[in-house]
Amino acid sequence: MTINRFIEIWIHRFHKIVDMATSFWYFLKTSFLILFYKITNPQKKLIGVILAEHFGDIVACEPLSREIKKIHPNSIVFWVVRKPFRELIDSNPNIDVTIVEYSVFHSMLLARYNGFSHLYNLHMPKLRIYPYTQTFLKNPYAETLGITVQNYFQFGNLIEVFAQIAQLPLLNETPKVYISSANKARVDTIRLPEKFIAIHCHSNYSPKDWQVYHWENLIGKLNEAGYQVVEVGLKSSINQNLVGYTNCCGKFSLLETAEIIRRAQFFIGVDSGPAHLANAVGTYGLLLFGKFVNFENYLPYSGGYKTDNATIISKKDSPCSGLSFDDVWTIVQQKI
């Protein structure tokens, strides 16, 4: 073994020990918080929910927070979430306490040892892995149902799948996001165009994305049709000098992004978190889909985007990245 390899191994071990110790400390803090609420609210049930990511999943499952509150009216509801997405939970009137997840190991400990009256684990098995031990956050009930990351869309849309693995009633409601007056005021400062279409071009899985040059061509066509285009999301690959184009990527919070989409005449985007925001705020969607891993035909959405408030643009046996410009523009032109 070389000295460099020896150093690498011990640096990794050091980080592993520190991360596991810190995760355990956060678990202890969370446990004492739960105990505090139990002592100070002896007449109330303490209900826990674990769904830390991704933000599209959290938005899609918002109706479950309402259902949980309906099932347990005299309760305090805790929700475990990653820090980048906590504003979705903080703003939800059906959630009483937000627990920020430090690591997957933190959630693994809470899933096994907690003081809740009842815990709803909404994570699918073998989806979230703790890298230092290469172990997964488990969901034993989902495993008994045979629901895995390889087949979950065979069991319905996202909220239907999460309801099943949490043993909650099946719902088909449109999700909600709770946009504050401060969120609206922040969006007011950028003076959005009077007539615009919101677009979102990048997912967290590249085969679900449409080609950049097609997006740029689409922006030009929409501008000719009298629409300005506002791009939302984390990052942009679009030519920033295009006429009629505004880049809002990475500049606004999740709820501010939802407000931008709410003000748009249409939303055009790939299957990703902002599409769930668009469903939640009721903006008509033109959604670019295609084959995704093992799923040729799937629909993640409930409510409006499942019924009549969206059009799915897809091509059989082809990922979204394989859609031609004409495949998309023909339908977009008809709808706008």
CSV table of C-alpha atoms in Angstrom, one decimal:
chain,number,residue,atom,x,y,z
A,1,MET,CA,0.0,0.0,0.0
A,2,THR,CA,1.4,3.4,-1.0
A,3,ILE,CA,1.5,6.3,1.5
A,4,ASN,CA,-1.0,8.2,-0.6
A,5,ARG,CA,-3.5,5.4,-0.5
A,6,PHE,CA,-3.0,5.0,3.2
A,7,ILE,CA,-3.7,8.7,3.7
A,8,GLU,CA,-6.8,8.5,1.5
A,9,ILE,CA,-8.2,5.6,3.5
A,10,TRP,CA,-7.7,7.3,6.8
A,11,ILE,CA,-9.2,10.6,5.6
A,12,HIS,CA,-12.3,8.7,4.4
A,13,ARG,CA,-12.5,7.0,7.8
A,14,PHE,CA,-12.2,10.3,9.6
A,15,HIS,CA,-15.0,11.8,7.6
A,16,LYS,CA,-17.1,8.8,8.1
A,17,ILE,CA,-16.7,8.9,11.9
A,18,VAL,CA,-17.4,12.6,12.0
A,19,ASP,CA,-20.5,12.4,9.8
A,20,MET,CA,-22.0,9.4,11.7
A,21,ALA,CA,-21.3,11.1,15.0
A,22,THR,CA,-22.9,14.4,13.8
A,23,SER,CA,-25.9,12.5,12.4
A,24,PHE,CA,-26.3,10.7,15.8
A,25,TRP,CA,-26.1,14.1,17.6
A,26,TYR,CA,-28.9,15.5,15.3
A,27,PHE,CA,-30.9,12.3,16.0
A,28,LEU,CA,-30.5,12.9,19.8
A,29,LYS,CA,-31.6,16.6,19.4
A,30,THR,CA,-34.6,15.5,17.4
A,31,SER,CA,-35.5,12.8,20.0
A,32,PHE,CA,-35.3,15.4,22.8
A,33,LEU,CA,-37.5,17.8,20.7
A,34,ILE,CA,-40.1,15.0,20.3
A,35,LEU,CA,-39.9,14.3,24.0
A,36,PHE,CA,-40.4,18.0,24.8
A,37,TYR,CA,-43.6,18.1,22.7
A,38,LYS,CA,-44.8,14.9,24.3
A,39,ILE,CA,-44.4,16.2,27.8
A,40,THR,CA,-45.8,19.6,27.1
A,41,ASN,CA,-48.7,18.3,25.0
A,42,PRO,CA,-49.8,15.1,26.7
A,43,GLN,CA,-53.3,15.2,25.2
A,44,LYS,CA,-52.0,15.3,21.6
A,45,LYS,CA,-50.7,12.6,19.3
A,46,LEU,CA,-47.3,13.2,17.8
A,47,ILE,CA,-47.3,12.2,14.1
A,48,GLY,CA,-44.1,11.9,12.1
A,49,VAL,CA,-43.6,12.0,8.4
A,50,ILE,CA,-40.3,11.2,6.6
A,51,LEU,CA,-40.1,12.6,3.0
A,52,ALA,CA,-36.9,14.6,2.8
A,53,GLU,CA,-36.5,14.8,-1.0
A,54,HIS,CA,-37.0,15.5,-3.9
A,55,PHE,CA,-38.9,18.7,-4.0
A,56,GLY,CA,-41.2,17.5,-6.8
A,57,ASP,CA,-42.2,14.5,-4.6
A,58,ILE,CA,-42.8,16.8,-1.6
A,59,VAL,CA,-45.1,19.0,-3.7
A,60,ALA,CA,-46.9,16.0,-5.2
A,61,CYS,CA,-47.5,14.6,-1.7
A,62,GLU,CA,-48.9,17.8,-0.2
A,63,PRO,CA,-52.5,16.4,-0.2
A,64,LEU,CA,-51.3,13.6,2.1
A,65,SER,CA,-50.4,16.3,4.7
A,66,ARG,CA,-54.1,17.4,4.6
A,67,GLU,CA,-55.2,13.8,4.9
A,68,ILE,CA,-52.9,13.1,7.8
A,69,LYS,CA,-54.3,16.1,9.7
A,70,LYS,CA,-57.8,14.9,8.9
A,71,ILE,CA,-57.1,11.4,10.2
A,72,HIS,CA,-55.3,12.8,13.3
A,73,PRO,CA,-57.1,16.1,14.1
A,74,ASN,CA,-55.8,16.4,17.7
A,75,SER,CA,-52.2,16.0,16.8
A,76,ILE,CA,-48.8,17.7,16.2
A,77,VAL,CA,-47.4,16.8,12.8
A,78,PHE,CA,-43.6,16.7,12.3
A,79,TRP,CA,-42.1,16.4,8.8
A,80,VAL,CA,-38.5,15.4,8.1
A,81,VAL,CA,-37.1,17.3,5.1
A,82,ARG,CA,-33.8,18.3,3.6
A,83,LYS,CA,-32.8,22.0,4.2
A,84,PRO,CA,-33.1,23.1,0.5
A,85,PHE,CA,-36.8,22.1,0.5
A,86,ARG,CA,-37.8,23.2,4.0
A,87,GLU,CA,-39.8,26.3,2.8
A,88,LEU,CA,-42.4,23.9,1.3
A,89,ILE,CA,-42.9,22.4,4.8
A,90,ASP,CA,-42.5,25.6,6.8
A,91,SER,CA,-45.3,27.2,4.8
A,92,ASN,CA,-47.7,24.3,5.0
A,93,PRO,CA,-50.4,25.0,7.6
A,94,ASN,CA,-51.0,21.2,8.0
A,95,ILE,CA,-47.4,20.7,9.3
A,96,ASP,CA,-46.6,21.9,12.8
A,97,VAL,CA,-42.9,21.2,13.2
A,98,THR,CA,-40.2,21.0,10.5
A,99,ILE,CA,-37.3,18.7,11.2
A,100,VAL,CA,-34.3,19.4,9.0
A,101,GLU,CA,-32.5,16.2,8.0
A,102,TYR,CA,-28.8,16.3,8.5
A,103,SER,CA,-28.1,13.1,6.5
A,104,VAL,CA,-29.8,9.9,5.3
A,105,PHE,CA,-28.3,8.3,8.5
A,106,HIS,CA,-30.3,10.8,10.6
A,107,SER,CA,-33.5,9.7,8.9
A,108,MET,CA,-32.5,6.0,9.2
A,109,LEU,CA,-32.2,6.4,12.9
A,110,LEU,CA,-35.6,8.2,13.2
A,111,ALA,CA,-37.3,5.5,11.1
A,112,ARG,CA,-36.1,2.9,13.6
A,113,TYR,CA,-36.1,4.7,16.9
A,114,ASN,CA,-38.6,7.6,17.5
A,115,GLY,CA,-41.1,8.8,20.1
A,116,PHE,CA,-43.9,9.4,17.6
A,117,SER,CA,-47.4,8.1,18.2
A,118,HIS,CA,-47.3,7.1,14.5
A,119,LEU,CA,-44.7,7.5,11.8
A,120,TYR,CA,-45.4,7.7,8.1
A,121,ASN,CA,-42.4,6.8,6.1
A,122,LEU,CA,-43.0,8.0,2.5
A,123,HIS,CA,-39.6,6.9,1.1
A,124,MET,CA,-39.4,4.0,-1.3
A,125,PRO,CA,-36.9,1.2,-0.4
A,126,LYS,CA,-33.4,1.3,-2.1
A,127,LEU,CA,-33.8,4.9,-3.2
A,128,ARG,CA,-31.8,6.8,-0.6
A,129,ILE,CA,-28.4,5.5,0.4
A,130,TYR,CA,-26.1,6.6,3.1
A,131,PRO,CA,-22.7,6.6,1.3
A,132,TYR,CA,-20.4,6.0,4.3
A,133,THR,CA,-22.0,2.6,5.1
A,134,GLN,CA,-23.6,1.9,1.7
A,135,THR,CA,-26.9,1.1,3.5
A,136,PHE,CA,-30.4,2.2,2.4
A,137,LEU,CA,-33.2,3.9,4.2
A,138,LYS,CA,-35.7,1.1,4.5
A,139,ASN,CA,-39.5,0.9,4.1
A,140,PRO,CA,-40.5,-2.6,5.2
A,141,TYR,CA,-44.2,-2.1,4.3
A,142,ALA,CA,-43.3,-1.0,0.7
A,143,GLU,CA,-41.2,-4.1,0.4
A,144,THR,CA,-44.1,-6.3,1.4
A,145,LEU,CA,-46.2,-4.6,-1.3
A,146,GLY,CA,-43.4,-5.2,-3.8
A,147,ILE,CA,-43.0,-1.5,-4.6
A,148,THR,CA,-39.4,-0.6,-5.6
A,149,VAL,CA,-37.6,2.1,-7.5
A,150,GLN,CA,-37.7,-0.2,-10.6
A,151,ASN,CA,-41.5,-0.6,-10.7
A,152,TYR,CA,-43.2,2.1,-8.6
A,153,PHE,CA,-45.0,3.8,-11.5
A,154,GLN,CA,-46.8,0.5,-12.2
A,155,PHE,CA,-48.7,1.3,-8.9
A,156,GLY,CA,-50.1,4.7,-9.9
A,157,ASN,CA,-48.9,8.3,-9.9
A,158,LEU,CA,-46.6,9.7,-7.2
A,159,ILE,CA,-49.3,10.5,-4.6
A,160,GLU,CA,-50.9,7.1,-5.1
A,161,VAL,CA,-47.6,5.3,-4.7
A,162,PHE,CA,-46.6,7.2,-1.5
A,163,ALA,CA,-50.1,6.8,-0.1
A,164,GLN,CA,-49.8,3.0,-0.5
A,165,ILE,CA,-46.4,2.7,1.1
A,166,ALA,CA,-47.6,4.8,4.0
A,167,GLN,CA,-50.9,2.9,4.4
A,168,LEU,CA,-52.9,6.1,3.7
A,169,PRO,CA,-56.1,6.5,1.6
A,170,LEU,CA,-55.6,6.8,-2.1
A,171,LEU,CA,-56.1,10.4,-3.2
A,172,ASN,CA,-56.4,12.2,-6.6
A,173,GLU,CA,-56.3,15.8,-5.4
A,174,THR,CA,-54.4,18.6,-7.0
A,175,PRO,CA,-51.5,19.6,-4.7
A,176,LYS,CA,-51.2,23.0,-3.2
A,177,VAL,CA,-48.2,25.3,-2.4
A,178,TYR,CA,-48.6,28.1,0.1
A,179,ILE,CA,-47.2,31.3,-1.4
A,180,SER,CA,-46.8,34.2,1.0
A,181,SER,CA,-47.2,37.9,0.4
A,182,ALA,CA,-43.5,38.2,0.8
A,183,ASN,CA,-42.9,35.7,-2.0
A,184,LYS,CA,-45.3,37.7,-4.2
A,185,ALA,CA,-43.6,41.0,-3.3
A,186,ARG,CA,-40.2,39.6,-4.3
A,187,VAL,CA,-41.6,38.5,-7.7
A,188,ASP,CA,-43.1,42.0,-8.2
A,189,THR,CA,-39.6,43.5,-8.1
A,190,ILE,CA,-38.6,41.8,-11.4
A,191,ARG,CA,-41.5,43.3,-13.4
A,192,LEU,CA,-42.4,40.2,-15.4
A,193,PRO,CA,-43.7,40.6,-18.9
A,194,GLU,CA,-47.5,41.1,-19.2
A,195,LYS,CA,-47.9,38.0,-21.4
A,196,PHE,CA,-45.4,35.2,-21.0
A,197,ILE,CA,-44.8,31.5,-20.9
A,198,ALA,CA,-42.7,29.9,-18.2
A,199,ILE,CA,-40.4,27.1,-19.3
A,200,HIS,CA,-38.2,24.6,-17.5
A,201,CYS,CA,-35.5,22.8,-19.4
A,202,HIS,CA,-33.4,20.7,-17.0
A,203,SER,CA,-34.3,17.7,-14.9
A,204,ASN,CA,-32.0,15.7,-12.6
A,205,TYR,CA,-31.7,13.0,-15.2
A,206,SER,CA,-30.4,14.1,-18.7
A,207,PRO,CA,-32.4,11.6,-20.9
A,208,LYS,CA,-35.6,13.4,-19.5
A,209,ASP,CA,-34.3,16.7,-21.0
A,210,TRP,CA,-35.0,18.2,-24.4
A,211,GLN,CA,-32.2,19.4,-26.6
A,212,VAL,CA,-31.0,22.9,-25.9
A,213,TYR,CA,-31.1,24.1,-29.6
A,214,HIS,CA,-34.8,22.9,-29.7
A,215,TRP,CA,-35.6,25.1,-26.7
A,216,GLU,CA,-33.9,28.1,-28.3
A,217,ASN,CA,-35.8,27.5,-31.5
A,218,LEU,CA,-39.0,27.3,-29.5
A,219,ILE,CA,-38.3,30.6,-27.7
A,220,GLY,CA,-38.0,32.2,-31.1
A,221,LYS,CA,-41.3,30.8,-32.3
A,222,LEU,CA,-43.1,31.8,-29.1
A,223,ASN,CA,-41.8,35.3,-29.4
A,224,GLU,CA,-43.1,35.5,-33.0
A,225,ALA,CA,-46.5,34.3,-31.6
A,226,GLY,CA,-46.5,37.3,-29.2
A,227,TYR,CA,-45.2,35.6,-26.1
A,228,GLN,CA,-42.2,36.5,-23.9
A,229,VAL,CA,-40.5,33.5,-22.3
A,230,VAL,CA,-39.3,33.2,-18.7
A,231,GLU,CA,-37.1,30.3,-17.8
A,232,VAL,CA,-37.2,28.9,-14.2
A,233,GLY,CA,-35.1,26.3,-12.5
A,234,LEU,CA,-31.6,26.0,-11.0
A,235,LYS,CA,-29.5,26.5,-14.1
A,236,SER,CA,-29.8,27.5,-17.7
A,237,SER,CA,-28.0,26.5,-20.9
A,238,ILE,CA,-30.0,28.9,-23.1
A,239,ASN,CA,-28.4,31.6,-25.1
A,240,GLN,CA,-28.9,34.6,-22.8
A,241,ASN,CA,-29.2,37.1,-25.7
A,242,LEU,CA,-32.3,35.7,-27.3
A,243,VAL,CA,-35.0,38.2,-28.0
A,244,GLY,CA,-38.0,37.8,-25.7
A,245,TYR,CA,-36.2,35.6,-23.2
A,246,THR,CA,-35.7,36.2,-19.4
A,247,ASN,CA,-33.5,34.0,-17.3
A,248,CYS,CA,-34.8,33.5,-13.7
A,249,CYS,CA,-32.8,30.4,-13.0
A,250,GLY,CA,-31.1,30.1,-9.6
A,251,LYS,CA,-32.4,33.5,-8.5
A,252,PHE,CA,-35.6,32.7,-6.7
A,253,SER,CA,-36.7,30.4,-3.9
A,254,LEU,CA,-39.1,27.5,-4.6
A,255,LEU,CA,-42.2,29.4,-3.6
A,256,GLU,CA,-41.1,32.5,-5.5
A,257,THR,CA,-40.6,30.2,-8.5
A,258,ALA,CA,-44.1,28.9,-8.0
A,259,GLU,CA,-45.4,32.5,-8.0
A,260,ILE,CA,-43.6,33.2,-11.3
A,261,ILE,CA,-45.2,30.1,-12.8
A,262,ARG,CA,-48.6,31.0,-11.4
A,263,ARG,CA,-48.5,34.3,-13.3
A,264,ALA,CA,-47.6,32.6,-16.7
A,265,GLN,CA,-50.2,31.9,-19.4
A,266,PHE,CA,-48.7,28.5,-19.9
A,267,PHE,CA,-46.0,26.3,-18.5
A,268,ILE,CA,-43.8,24.2,-20.9
A,269,GLY,CA,-41.3,21.9,-19.3
A,270,VAL,CA,-39.8,18.5,-18.8
A,271,ASP,CA,-40.8,16.0,-16.0
A,272,SER,CA,-39.3,17.6,-12.9
A,273,GLY,CA,-40.0,19.6,-9.8
A,274,PRO,CA,-41.2,22.9,-11.4
A,275,ALA,CA,-43.8,20.9,-13.3
A,276,HIS,CA,-45.2,19.8,-9.9
A,277,LEU,CA,-45.2,23.5,-8.9
A,278,ALA,CA,-47.1,24.4,-12.1
A,279,ASN,CA,-49.7,21.7,-11.3
A,280,ALA,CA,-50.1,23.1,-7.8
A,281,VAL,CA,-50.6,26.7,-8.9
A,282,GLY,CA,-53.0,25.7,-11.7
A,283,THR,CA,-51.1,27.0,-14.8
A,284,TYR,CA,-51.9,25.0,-17.9
A,285,GLY,CA,-49.0,22.6,-18.7
A,286,LEU,CA,-47.4,21.4,-21.9
A,287,LEU,CA,-45.2,18.6,-20.6
A,288,LEU,CA,-42.4,17.0,-22.5
A,289,PHE,CA,-42.2,13.3,-21.7
A,290,GLY,CA,-40.7,10.1,-23.0
A,291,LYS,CA,-39.4,6.7,-21.9
A,292,PHE,CA,-37.9,6.9,-18.4
A,293,VAL,CA,-35.7,4.0,-17.3
A,294,ASN,CA,-38.2,1.1,-17.2
A,295,PHE,CA,-41.3,3.2,-17.7
A,296,GLU,CA,-42.6,3.8,-21.3
A,297,ASN,CA,-45.9,5.4,-20.3
A,298,TYR,CA,-46.2,7.0,-16.9
A,299,LEU,CA,-47.8,10.0,-15.3
A,300,PRO,CA,-46.5,11.3,-12.0
A,301,TYR,CA,-49.2,13.9,-11.4
A,302,SER,CA,-52.6,14.0,-9.6
A,303,GLY,CA,-55.4,16.4,-9.9
A,304,GLY,CA,-55.4,19.0,-12.7
A,305,TYR,CA,-52.4,17.6,-14.5
A,306,LYS,CA,-53.9,14.1,-14.5
A,307,THR,CA,-57.3,15.3,-15.8
A,308,ASP,CA,-57.7,18.3,-18.0
A,309,ASN,CA,-55.1,21.0,-17.2
A,310,ALA,CA,-52.2,19.6,-19.1
A,311,THR,CA,-51.1,18.1,-22.4
A,312,ILE,CA,-48.4,15.4,-22.5
A,313,ILE,CA,-46.1,15.6,-25.5
A,314,SER,CA,-44.3,12.3,-25.9
A,315,LYS,CA,-43.1,9.8,-28.5
A,316,LYS,CA,-43.5,6.1,-27.9
A,317,ASP,CA,-40.3,4.1,-27.1
A,318,SER,CA,-38.2,7.4,-27.1
A,319,PRO,CA,-36.9,9.4,-24.2
A,320,CYS,CA,-37.8,13.1,-24.1
A,321,SER,CA,-34.4,13.9,-25.5
A,322,GLY,CA,-35.4,12.2,-28.7
A,323,LEU,CA,-38.4,14.4,-29.4
A,324,SER,CA,-38.0,16.4,-32.6
A,325,PHE,CA,-38.8,20.1,-32.7
A,326,ASP,CA,-41.9,19.4,-34.9
A,327,ASP,CA,-43.2,16.9,-32.4
A,328,VAL,CA,-43.4,19.6,-29.8
A,329,TRP,CA,-44.1,22.7,-31.8
A,330,THR,CA,-47.1,21.2,-33.6
A,331,ILE,CA,-48.9,20.6,-30.3
A,332,VAL,CA,-47.7,23.8,-28.6
A,333,GLN,CA,-48.9,25.9,-31.6
A,334,GLN,CA,-52.4,24.3,-31.4
A,335,LYS,CA,-52.7,25.0,-27.6
A,336,ILE,CA,-51.5,28.6,-27.5
